[in-house]
Amino acid sequence: DNDLLSLEKENNFRKIYLEKDLSSINDLANNLIKLEACFGKVRHKYIKGSKAKLFNELLIKKEVESNLKDKEEVFGMIVFDRSIDFITPLLTNYTYEGLIDEYYGIDKGNIIIDESYFKEKKKIGNEVDKRILYSLASNSNEFFSKVRCMNYLDAHKYLIEVRKFFSEKAKETKTDNEKVDFIKVQKTIE
């Protein structure tokens, strides 16, 4: 969502646990110090795991060295390392959001999809963009906020019901403009 930030790096597990290279922990601490310099110190820190504790110790030293102000605008931070749970990455996610992430790859609450899913063409300069950025943030996408945590089977049933509802509404509408609006919404849901 819009108020969540992840500093996860894709290759950190391999570097830390297989190659025994702890430099990425230092990089993470430096990045967080830069964030704290802009937004203030983190008020609540929740730390779990031996490497996360090492990160926290390093972070405390860097906070003292950099003389950060105590304006504490960031409410909380959760730091955990993979040593507390090696199994979870091996599990398959059966939620609607999880499947979208596996197929499209959710990045900072957004996915990049082909514009063919939407009727409207987006132009950049003189060229037509073939892919568009689509936000999945719950404050800007009410439909997604309803189905994001559903099991994919339940979400499928719900989507069929919504499509049926809009199909019936489209048949009931009297003007062509209303039908076009319902068809746009229906295609977005599909």
mmCIF file of N, CA and C in Angstrom, residues 50-170:
data_model
loop_
_atom_site.group_PDB
_atom_site.id
_atom_site.type_symbol
_atom_site.label_atom_id
_atom_site.label_comp_id
_atom_site.label_asym_id
_atom_site.label_seq_id
_atom_site.Cartn_x
_atom_site.Cartn_y
_atom_site.Cartn_z
ATOM 1 N N SER A 50 18.883 -13.398 13.976
ATOM 2 C CA SER A 50 20.253 -13.022 14.335
ATOM 3 C C SER A 50 20.840 -11.965 13.396
ATOM 4 N N LYS A 51 20.605 -12.086 12.109
ATOM 5 C CA LYS A 51 21.129 -11.090 11.160
ATOM 6 C C LYS A 51 20.377 -9.766 11.302
ATOM 7 N N ALA A 52 19.106 -9.826 11.636
ATOM 8 C CA ALA A 52 18.328 -8.602 11.870
ATOM 9 C C ALA A 52 18.845 -7.881 13.116
ATOM 10 N N LYS A 53 19.241 -8.636 14.134
ATOM 11 C CA LYS A 53 19.820 -8.018 15.335
ATOM 12 C C LYS A 53 21.159 -7.362 15.014
ATOM 13 N N LEU A 54 21.949 -8.009 14.173
ATOM 14 C CA LEU A 54 23.221 -7.428 13.725
ATOM 15 C C LEU A 54 22.950 -6.116 12.975
ATOM 16 N N PHE A 55 21.942 -6.130 12.105
ATOM 17 C CA PHE A 55 21.543 -4.921 11.384
ATOM 18 C C PHE A 55 21.136 -3.816 12.359
ATOM 19 N N ASN A 56 20.353 -4.149 13.379
ATOM 20 C CA ASN A 56 19.885 -3.149 14.344
ATOM 21 C C ASN A 56 21.052 -2.537 15.125
ATOM 22 N N GLU A 57 22.001 -3.356 15.534
ATOM 23 C CA GLU A 57 23.184 -2.846 16.245
ATOM 24 C C GLU A 57 23.965 -1.871 15.359
ATOM 25 N N LEU A 58 24.140 -2.240 14.109
ATOM 26 C CA LEU A 58 24.835 -1.385 13.157
ATOM 27 C C LEU A 58 24.067 -0.087 12.934
ATOM 28 N N LEU A 59 22.753 -0.189 12.858
ATOM 29 C CA LEU A 59 21.899 0.979 12.649
ATOM 30 C C LEU A 59 22.001 1.947 13.828
ATOM 31 N N ILE A 60 21.992 1.429 15.039
ATOM 32 C CA ILE A 60 22.104 2.279 16.239
ATOM 33 C C ILE A 60 23.424 3.041 16.220
ATOM 34 N N LYS A 61 24.520 2.361 15.858
ATOM 35 C CA LYS A 61 25.826 3.027 15.773
ATOM 36 C C LYS A 61 25.805 4.138 14.720
ATOM 37 N N LYS A 62 25.218 3.850 13.574
ATOM 38 C CA LYS A 62 25.167 4.846 12.493
ATOM 39 C C LYS A 62 24.260 6.022 12.853
ATOM 40 N N GLU A 63 23.196 5.774 13.600
ATOM 41 C CA GLU A 63 22.314 6.864 14.047
ATOM 42 C C GLU A 63 23.062 7.816 14.974
ATOM 43 N N VAL A 64 23.875 7.259 15.866
ATOM 44 C CA VAL A 64 24.668 8.088 16.783
ATOM 45 C C VAL A 64 25.721 8.871 16.007
ATOM 46 N N GLU A 65 26.399 8.207 15.078
ATOM 47 C CA GLU A 65 27.433 8.864 14.278
ATOM 48 C C GLU A 65 26.874 10.003 13.416
ATOM 49 N N SER A 66 25.672 9.817 12.886
ATOM 50 C CA SER A 66 25.123 10.818 11.960
ATOM 51 C C SER A 66 24.336 11.919 12.672
ATOM 52 N N ASN A 67 24.212 11.839 14.001
ATOM 53 C CA ASN A 67 23.535 12.885 14.784
ATOM 54 C C ASN A 67 22.128 13.189 14.264
ATOM 55 N N LEU A 68 21.323 12.168 14.111
ATOM 56 C CA LEU A 68 19.968 12.353 13.597
ATOM 57 C C LEU A 68 19.085 13.056 14.613
ATOM 58 N N LYS A 69 18.176 13.889 14.113
ATOM 59 C CA LYS A 69 17.218 14.576 14.979
ATOM 60 C C LYS A 69 16.161 13.588 15.449
ATOM 61 N N ASP A 70 15.547 13.865 16.592
ATOM 62 C CA ASP A 70 14.555 12.960 17.176
ATOM 63 C C ASP A 70 13.127 13.331 16.812
ATOM 64 N N LYS A 71 12.859 13.686 15.549
ATOM 65 C CA LYS A 71 11.492 14.079 15.220
ATOM 66 C C LYS A 71 10.552 12.884 15.045
ATOM 67 N N GLU A 72 11.067 11.685 14.897
ATOM 68 C CA GLU A 72 10.310 10.425 14.888
ATOM 69 C C GLU A 72 9.007 10.485 14.098
ATOM 70 N N GLU A 73 9.103 10.698 12.811
ATOM 71 C CA GLU A 73 7.914 10.746 11.963
ATOM 72 C C GLU A 73 7.501 9.369 11.455
ATOM 73 N N VAL A 74 8.422 8.416 11.427
ATOM 74 C CA VAL A 74 8.110 7.068 10.955
ATOM 75 C C VAL A 74 7.621 6.266 12.150
ATOM 76 N N PHE A 75 6.415 5.694 12.022
ATOM 77 C CA PHE A 75 5.806 5.015 13.160
ATOM 78 C C PHE A 75 6.529 3.727 13.526
ATOM 79 N N GLY A 76 6.737 2.850 12.571
ATOM 80 C CA GLY A 76 7.313 1.565 12.930
ATOM 81 C C GLY A 76 8.071 0.911 11.795
ATOM 82 N N MET A 77 8.897 -0.047 12.183
ATOM 83 C CA MET A 77 9.709 -0.784 11.228
ATOM 84 C C MET A 77 9.788 -2.227 11.707
ATOM 85 N N ILE A 78 9.603 -3.148 10.790
ATOM 86 C CA ILE A 78 9.729 -4.573 11.099
ATOM 87 C C ILE A 78 10.941 -5.082 10.332
ATOM 88 N N VAL A 79 11.876 -5.663 11.050
ATOM 89 C CA VAL A 79 13.066 -6.230 10.413
ATOM 90 C C VAL A 79 13.155 -7.684 10.830
ATOM 91 N N PHE A 80 13.113 -8.556 9.846
ATOM 92 C CA PHE A 80 13.306 -9.971 10.135
ATOM 93 C C PHE A 80 14.178 -10.564 9.050
ATOM 94 N N ASP A 81 14.913 -11.578 9.430
ATOM 95 C CA ASP A 81 15.743 -12.226 8.423
ATOM 96 C C ASP A 81 15.201 -13.619 8.140
ATOM 97 N N ARG A 82 15.641 -14.175 7.071
ATOM 98 C CA ARG A 82 15.104 -15.437 6.591
ATOM 99 C C ARG A 82 15.401 -16.593 7.535
ATOM 100 N N SER A 83 16.359 -16.450 8.440
ATOM 101 C CA SER A 83 16.691 -17.548 9.350
ATOM 102 C C SER A 83 15.537 -17.916 10.285
ATOM 103 N N ILE A 84 14.591 -17.010 10.474
ATOM 104 C CA ILE A 84 13.458 -17.336 11.350
ATOM 105 C C ILE A 84 12.392 -18.155 10.632
ATOM 106 N N ASP A 85 12.460 -18.213 9.289
ATOM 107 C CA ASP A 85 11.465 -18.966 8.532
ATOM 108 C C ASP A 85 11.997 -19.275 7.134
ATOM 109 N N PHE A 86 12.568 -20.466 6.978
ATOM 110 C CA PHE A 86 13.093 -20.867 5.673
ATOM 111 C C PHE A 86 12.017 -21.467 4.765
ATOM 112 N N ILE A 87 10.890 -21.888 5.341
ATOM 113 C CA ILE A 87 9.878 -22.624 4.586
ATOM 114 C C ILE A 87 8.968 -21.727 3.749
ATOM 115 N N THR A 88 8.568 -20.567 4.266
ATOM 116 C CA THR A 88 7.570 -19.726 3.606
ATOM 117 C C THR A 88 7.864 -19.441 2.133
ATOM 118 N N PRO A 89 9.093 -19.126 1.728
ATOM 119 C CA PRO A 89 9.323 -18.855 0.301
ATOM 120 C C PRO A 89 9.039 -20.052 -0.604
ATOM 121 N N LEU A 90 8.987 -21.235 -0.036
ATOM 122 C CA LEU A 90 8.745 -22.440 -0.832
ATOM 123 C C LEU A 90 7.261 -22.743 -1.000
ATOM 124 N N LEU A 91 6.408 -22.029 -0.283
ATOM 125 C CA LEU A 91 4.967 -22.271 -0.341
ATOM 126 C C LEU A 91 4.345 -21.528 -1.515
ATOM 127 N N THR A 92 3.246 -22.061 -2.013
ATOM 128 C CA THR A 92 2.510 -21.407 -3.097
ATOM 129 C C THR A 92 1.442 -20.517 -2.493
ATOM 130 N N ASN A 93 1.339 -19.333 -2.991
ATOM 131 C CA ASN A 93 0.350 -18.380 -2.510
ATOM 132 C C ASN A 93 -0.944 -18.570 -3.295
ATOM 133 N N TYR A 94 -2.036 -18.822 -2.605
ATOM 134 C CA TYR A 94 -3.310 -19.049 -3.274
ATOM 135 C C TYR A 94 -4.268 -17.880 -3.152
ATOM 136 N N THR A 95 -3.761 -16.719 -2.759
ATOM 137 C CA THR A 95 -4.638 -15.546 -2.725
ATOM 138 C C THR A 95 -4.621 -14.895 -4.100
ATOM 139 N N TYR A 96 -5.639 -14.114 -4.364
ATOM 140 C CA TYR A 96 -5.753 -13.421 -5.647
ATOM 141 C C TYR A 96 -4.542 -12.519 -5.864
ATOM 142 N N GLU A 97 -4.158 -11.757 -4.821
ATOM 143 C CA GLU A 97 -3.007 -10.861 -4.929
ATOM 144 C C GLU A 97 -1.718 -11.655 -5.137
ATOM 145 N N GLY A 98 -1.593 -12.784 -4.451
ATOM 146 C CA GLY A 98 -0.398 -13.606 -4.587
ATOM 147 C C GLY A 98 -0.213 -14.143 -5.992
ATOM 148 N N LEU A 99 -1.319 -14.553 -6.601
ATOM 149 C CA LEU A 99 -1.236 -15.055 -7.966
ATOM 150 C C LEU A 99 -0.914 -13.942 -8.960
ATOM 151 N N ILE A 100 -1.464 -12.754 -8.718
ATOM 152 C CA ILE A 100 -1.118 -11.606 -9.575
ATOM 153 C C ILE A 100 0.371 -11.299 -9.445
ATOM 154 N N ASP A 101 0.887 -11.378 -8.217
ATOM 155 C CA ASP A 101 2.305 -11.114 -7.990
ATOM 156 C C ASP A 101 3.172 -12.140 -8.710
ATOM 157 N N GLU A 102 2.786 -13.411 -8.643
ATOM 158 C CA GLU A 102 3.575 -14.438 -9.319
ATOM 159 C C GLU A 102 3.535 -14.283 -10.832
ATOM 160 N N TYR A 103 2.393 -13.889 -11.374
ATOM 161 C CA TYR A 103 2.252 -13.786 -12.830
ATOM 162 C C TYR A 103 2.807 -12.480 -13.385
ATOM 163 N N TYR A 104 2.438 -11.347 -12.756
ATOM 164 C CA TYR A 104 2.848 -10.036 -13.263
ATOM 165 C C TYR A 104 4.029 -9.439 -12.510
ATOM 166 N N GLY A 105 4.167 -9.765 -11.225
ATOM 167 C CA GLY A 105 5.205 -9.171 -10.397
ATOM 168 C C GLY A 105 4.784 -7.805 -9.877
ATOM 169 N N ILE A 106 4.258 -7.762 -8.670
ATOM 170 C CA ILE A 106 3.832 -6.498 -8.070
ATOM 171 C C ILE A 106 5.067 -5.771 -7.562
ATOM 172 N N ASP A 107 5.220 -4.522 -7.970
ATOM 173 C CA ASP A 107 6.355 -3.710 -7.558
ATOM 174 C C ASP A 107 5.834 -2.407 -6.966
ATOM 175 N N LYS A 108 6.021 -2.218 -5.669
ATOM 176 C CA LYS A 108 5.571 -1.014 -4.955
ATOM 177 C C LYS A 108 4.079 -0.751 -5.168
ATOM 178 N N GLY A 109 3.285 -1.819 -5.125
ATOM 179 C CA GLY A 109 1.838 -1.679 -5.247
ATOM 180 C C GLY A 109 1.343 -1.482 -6.668
ATOM 181 N N ASN A 110 2.204 -1.717 -7.662
ATOM 182 C CA ASN A 110 1.826 -1.525 -9.064
ATOM 183 C C ASN A 110 2.198 -2.749 -9.886
ATOM 184 N N ILE A 111 1.470 -2.936 -10.980
ATOM 185 C CA ILE A 111 1.844 -3.948 -11.963
ATOM 186 C C ILE A 111 1.922 -3.266 -13.326
ATOM 187 N N ILE A 112 2.690 -3.839 -14.199
ATOM 188 C CA ILE A 112 2.778 -3.336 -15.570
ATOM 189 C C ILE A 112 2.105 -4.373 -16.450
ATOM 190 N N ILE A 113 1.049 -3.931 -17.170
ATOM 191 C CA ILE A 113 0.285 -4.859 -17.996
ATOM 192 C C ILE A 113 0.107 -4.298 -19.404
ATOM 193 N N ASP A 114 -0.234 -5.176 -20.334
ATOM 194 C CA ASP A 114 -0.496 -4.752 -21.709
ATOM 195 C C ASP A 114 -1.720 -3.862 -21.751
ATOM 196 N N GLU A 115 -1.661 -2.847 -22.581
ATOM 197 C CA GLU A 115 -2.774 -1.918 -22.675
ATOM 198 C C GLU A 115 -3.992 -2.553 -23.332
ATOM 199 N N SER A 116 -3.835 -3.720 -23.932
ATOM 200 C CA SER A 116 -4.967 -4.384 -24.574
ATOM 201 C C SER A 116 -6.050 -4.751 -23.562
ATOM 202 N N TYR A 117 -5.705 -4.776 -22.259
ATOM 203 C CA TYR A 117 -6.711 -5.036 -21.224
ATOM 204 C C TYR A 117 -7.655 -3.854 -21.059
ATOM 205 N N PHE A 118 -7.238 -2.701 -21.537
ATOM 206 C CA PHE A 118 -8.042 -1.493 -21.428
ATOM 207 C C PHE A 118 -8.276 -0.947 -22.829
ATOM 208 N N LYS A 119 -9.424 -0.376 -23.059
ATOM 209 C CA LYS A 119 -9.765 0.141 -24.382
ATOM 210 C C LYS A 119 -8.994 1.410 -24.709
ATOM 211 N N GLU A 120 -8.795 2.249 -23.694
ATOM 212 C CA GLU A 120 -8.174 3.549 -23.883
ATOM 213 C C GLU A 120 -6.685 3.397 -24.174
ATOM 214 N N LYS A 121 -6.184 4.088 -25.183
ATOM 215 C CA LYS A 121 -4.767 4.079 -25.529
ATOM 216 C C LYS A 121 -4.065 5.214 -24.804
ATOM 217 N N LYS A 122 -2.884 4.932 -24.288
ATOM 218 C CA LYS A 122 -2.101 5.940 -23.596
ATOM 219 C C LYS A 122 -0.947 6.342 -24.499
ATOM 220 N N LYS A 123 -0.801 7.633 -24.779
ATOM 221 C CA LYS A 123 0.262 8.086 -25.671
ATOM 222 C C LYS A 123 1.371 8.775 -24.893
ATOM 223 N N ILE A 124 2.593 8.462 -25.279
ATOM 224 C CA ILE A 124 3.763 9.148 -24.735
ATOM 225 C C ILE A 124 4.442 9.806 -25.930
ATOM 226 N N GLY A 125 4.360 11.119 -26.007
ATOM 227 C CA GLY A 125 4.906 11.824 -27.160
ATOM 228 C C GLY A 125 4.129 11.429 -28.402
ATOM 229 N N ASN A 126 4.837 10.917 -29.403
ATOM 230 C CA ASN A 126 4.180 10.486 -30.641
ATOM 231 C C ASN A 126 3.955 8.981 -30.683
ATOM 232 N N GLU A 127 4.534 8.264 -29.722
ATOM 233 C CA GLU A 127 4.445 6.808 -29.736
ATOM 234 C C GLU A 127 3.317 6.317 -28.841
ATOM 235 N N VAL A 128 2.717 5.194 -29.221
ATOM 236 C CA VAL A 128 1.683 4.567 -28.400
ATOM 237 C C VAL A 128 2.369 3.562 -27.485
ATOM 238 N N ASP A 129 2.144 3.711 -26.192
ATOM 239 C CA ASP A 129 2.740 2.817 -25.207
ATOM 240 C C ASP A 129 1.994 1.489 -25.208
ATOM 241 N N LYS A 130 2.695 0.396 -25.290
ATOM 242 C CA LYS A 130 2.079 -0.933 -25.329
ATOM 243 C C LYS A 130 1.792 -1.483 -23.938
ATOM 244 N N ARG A 131 2.460 -0.956 -22.932
ATOM 245 C CA ARG A 131 2.274 -1.433 -21.556
ATOM 246 C C ARG A 131 1.961 -0.245 -20.664
ATOM 247 N N ILE A 132 1.129 -0.487 -19.641
ATOM 248 C CA ILE A 132 0.757 0.597 -18.733
ATOM 249 C C ILE A 132 0.990 0.173 -17.282
ATOM 250 N N LEU A 133 1.188 1.171 -16.452
ATOM 251 C CA LEU A 133 1.362 0.969 -15.016
ATOM 252 C C LEU A 133 -0.019 1.013 -14.374
ATOM 253 N N TYR A 134 -0.376 -0.018 -13.625
ATOM 254 C CA TYR A 134 -1.697 -0.120 -13.008
ATOM 255 C C TYR A 134 -1.524 -0.237 -11.501
ATOM 256 N N SER A 135 -2.149 0.661 -10.755
ATOM 257 C CA SER A 135 -1.997 0.699 -9.297
ATOM 258 C C SER A 135 -2.950 -0.277 -8.621
ATOM 259 N N LEU A 136 -2.424 -1.014 -7.647
ATOM 260 C CA LEU A 136 -3.231 -1.937 -6.855
ATOM 261 C C LEU A 136 -3.414 -1.445 -5.424
ATOM 262 N N ALA A 137 -3.090 -0.186 -5.169
ATOM 263 C CA ALA A 137 -3.225 0.372 -3.820
ATOM 264 C C ALA A 137 -4.693 0.369 -3.414
ATOM 265 N N SER A 138 -4.978 -0.046 -2.190
ATOM 266 C CA SER A 138 -6.369 -0.201 -1.757
ATOM 267 C C SER A 138 -7.113 1.121 -1.671
ATOM 268 N N ASN A 139 -6.413 2.238 -1.519
ATOM 269 C CA ASN A 139 -7.114 3.518 -1.450
ATOM 270 C C ASN A 139 -7.516 4.026 -2.833
ATOM 271 N N SER A 140 -6.923 3.495 -3.896
ATOM 272 C CA SER A 140 -7.274 3.946 -5.239
ATOM 273 C C SER A 140 -7.980 2.869 -6.059
ATOM 274 N N ASN A 141 -8.097 1.668 -5.531
ATOM 275 C CA ASN A 141 -8.690 0.577 -6.287
ATOM 276 C C ASN A 141 -9.597 -0.231 -5.361
ATOM 277 N N GLU A 142 -10.846 0.198 -5.228
ATOM 278 C CA GLU A 142 -11.787 -0.448 -4.314
ATOM 279 C C GLU A 142 -12.047 -1.897 -4.684
ATOM 280 N N PHE A 143 -12.162 -2.166 -5.973
ATOM 281 C CA PHE A 143 -12.440 -3.527 -6.420
ATOM 282 C C PHE A 143 -11.330 -4.481 -5.981
ATOM 283 N N PHE A 144 -10.088 -4.090 -6.198
ATOM 284 C CA PHE A 144 -8.967 -4.948 -5.823
ATOM 285 C C PHE A 144 -8.896 -5.134 -4.313
ATOM 286 N N SER A 145 -9.228 -4.080 -3.555
ATOM 287 C CA SER A 145 -9.170 -4.205 -2.089
ATOM 288 C C SER A 145 -10.157 -5.242 -1.575
ATOM 289 N N LYS A 146 -11.235 -5.512 -2.327
ATOM 290 C CA LYS A 146 -12.212 -6.536 -1.922
ATOM 291 C C LYS A 146 -11.719 -7.950 -2.208
ATOM 292 N N VAL A 147 -10.977 -8.126 -3.294
ATOM 293 C CA VAL A 147 -10.597 -9.486 -3.696
ATOM 294 C C VAL A 147 -9.150 -9.845 -3.384
ATOM 295 N N ARG A 148 -8.336 -8.901 -2.968
ATOM 296 C CA ARG A 148 -6.898 -9.140 -2.835
ATOM 297 C C ARG A 148 -6.545 -10.294 -1.896
ATOM 298 N N CYS A 149 -7.244 -10.458 -0.792
ATOM 299 C CA CYS A 149 -6.906 -11.501 0.180
ATOM 300 C C CYS A 149 -7.765 -12.756 0.048
ATOM 301 N N MET A 150 -8.669 -12.767 -0.932
ATOM 302 C CA MET A 150 -9.506 -13.950 -1.143
ATOM 303 C C MET A 150 -8.681 -15.087 -1.728
ATOM 304 N N ASN A 151 -9.065 -16.308 -1.360
ATOM 305 C CA ASN A 151 -8.518 -17.471 -2.024
ATOM 306 C C ASN A 151 -8.897 -17.362 -3.492
ATOM 307 N N TYR A 152 -8.028 -17.807 -4.394
ATOM 308 C CA TYR A 152 -8.295 -17.600 -5.814
ATOM 309 C C TYR A 152 -9.593 -18.272 -6.275
ATOM 310 N N LEU A 153 -9.999 -19.370 -5.636
ATOM 311 C CA LEU A 153 -11.265 -20.017 -6.007
ATOM 312 C C LEU A 153 -12.457 -19.145 -5.613
ATOM 313 N N ASP A 154 -12.393 -18.553 -4.405
ATOM 314 C CA ASP A 154 -13.456 -17.652 -3.963
ATOM 315 C C ASP A 154 -13.480 -16.385 -4.817
ATOM 316 N N ALA A 155 -12.303 -15.878 -5.160
ATOM 317 C CA ALA A 155 -12.225 -14.673 -5.993
ATOM 318 C C ALA A 155 -12.814 -14.953 -7.374
ATOM 319 N N HIS A 156 -12.561 -16.144 -7.905
ATOM 320 C CA HIS A 156 -13.110 -16.512 -9.209
ATOM 321 C C HIS A 156 -14.640 -16.511 -9.171
ATOM 322 N N LYS A 157 -15.220 -17.102 -8.115
ATOM 323 C CA LYS A 157 -16.687 -17.110 -7.963
ATOM 324 C C LYS A 157 -17.222 -15.688 -7.858
ATOM 325 N N TYR A 158 -16.532 -14.861 -7.082
ATOM 326 C CA TYR A 158 -16.958 -13.467 -6.909
ATOM 327 C C TYR A 158 -16.906 -12.708 -8.232
ATOM 328 N N LEU A 159 -15.846 -12.909 -9.003
ATOM 329 C CA LEU A 159 -15.709 -12.231 -10.291
ATOM 330 C C LEU A 159 -16.803 -12.651 -11.263
ATOM 331 N N ILE A 160 -17.184 -13.915 -11.228
ATOM 332 C CA ILE A 160 -18.280 -14.389 -12.083
ATOM 333 C C ILE A 160 -19.588 -13.696 -11.697
ATOM 334 N N GLU A 161 -19.827 -13.566 -10.371
ATOM 335 C CA GLU A 161 -21.037 -12.888 -9.897
ATOM 336 C C GLU A 161 -21.046 -11.416 -10.322
ATOM 337 N N VAL A 162 -19.906 -10.749 -10.207
ATOM 338 C CA VAL A 162 -19.820 -9.340 -10.587
ATOM 339 C C VAL A 162 -20.040 -9.185 -12.092
ATOM 340 N N ARG A 163 -19.447 -10.060 -12.867
ATOM 341 C CA ARG A 163 -19.629 -10.004 -14.321
ATOM 342 C C ARG A 163 -21.088 -10.227 -14.690
ATOM 343 N N LYS A 164 -21.715 -11.182 -14.038
ATOM 344 C CA LYS A 164 -23.137 -11.458 -14.292
ATOM 345 C C LYS A 164 -23.987 -10.235 -13.952
ATOM 346 N N PHE A 165 -23.678 -9.591 -12.830
ATOM 347 C CA PHE A 165 -24.403 -8.394 -12.410
ATOM 348 C C PHE A 165 -24.299 -7.291 -13.462
ATOM 349 N N PHE A 166 -23.069 -7.033 -13.924
ATOM 350 C CA PHE A 166 -22.877 -5.974 -14.914
ATOM 351 C C PHE A 166 -23.482 -6.345 -16.268
ATOM 352 N N SER A 167 -23.485 -7.625 -16.616
ATOM 353 C CA SER A 167 -24.115 -8.047 -17.861
ATOM 354 C C SER A 167 -25.611 -7.788 -17.821
ATOM 355 N N GLU A 168 -26.246 -8.122 -16.681
ATOM 356 C CA GLU A 168 -27.680 -7.874 -16.522
ATOM 357 C C GLU A 168 -27.979 -6.378 -16.531
ATOM 358 N N LYS A 169 -27.146 -5.595 -15.867
ATOM 359 C CA LYS A 169 -27.328 -4.141 -15.854
ATOM 360 C C LYS A 169 -27.186 -3.566 -17.258
ATOM 361 N N ALA A 170 -26.255 -4.087 -18.040
ATOM 362 C CA ALA A 170 -26.059 -3.597 -19.400
ATOM 363 C C ALA A 170 -27.288 -3.873 -20.263
#
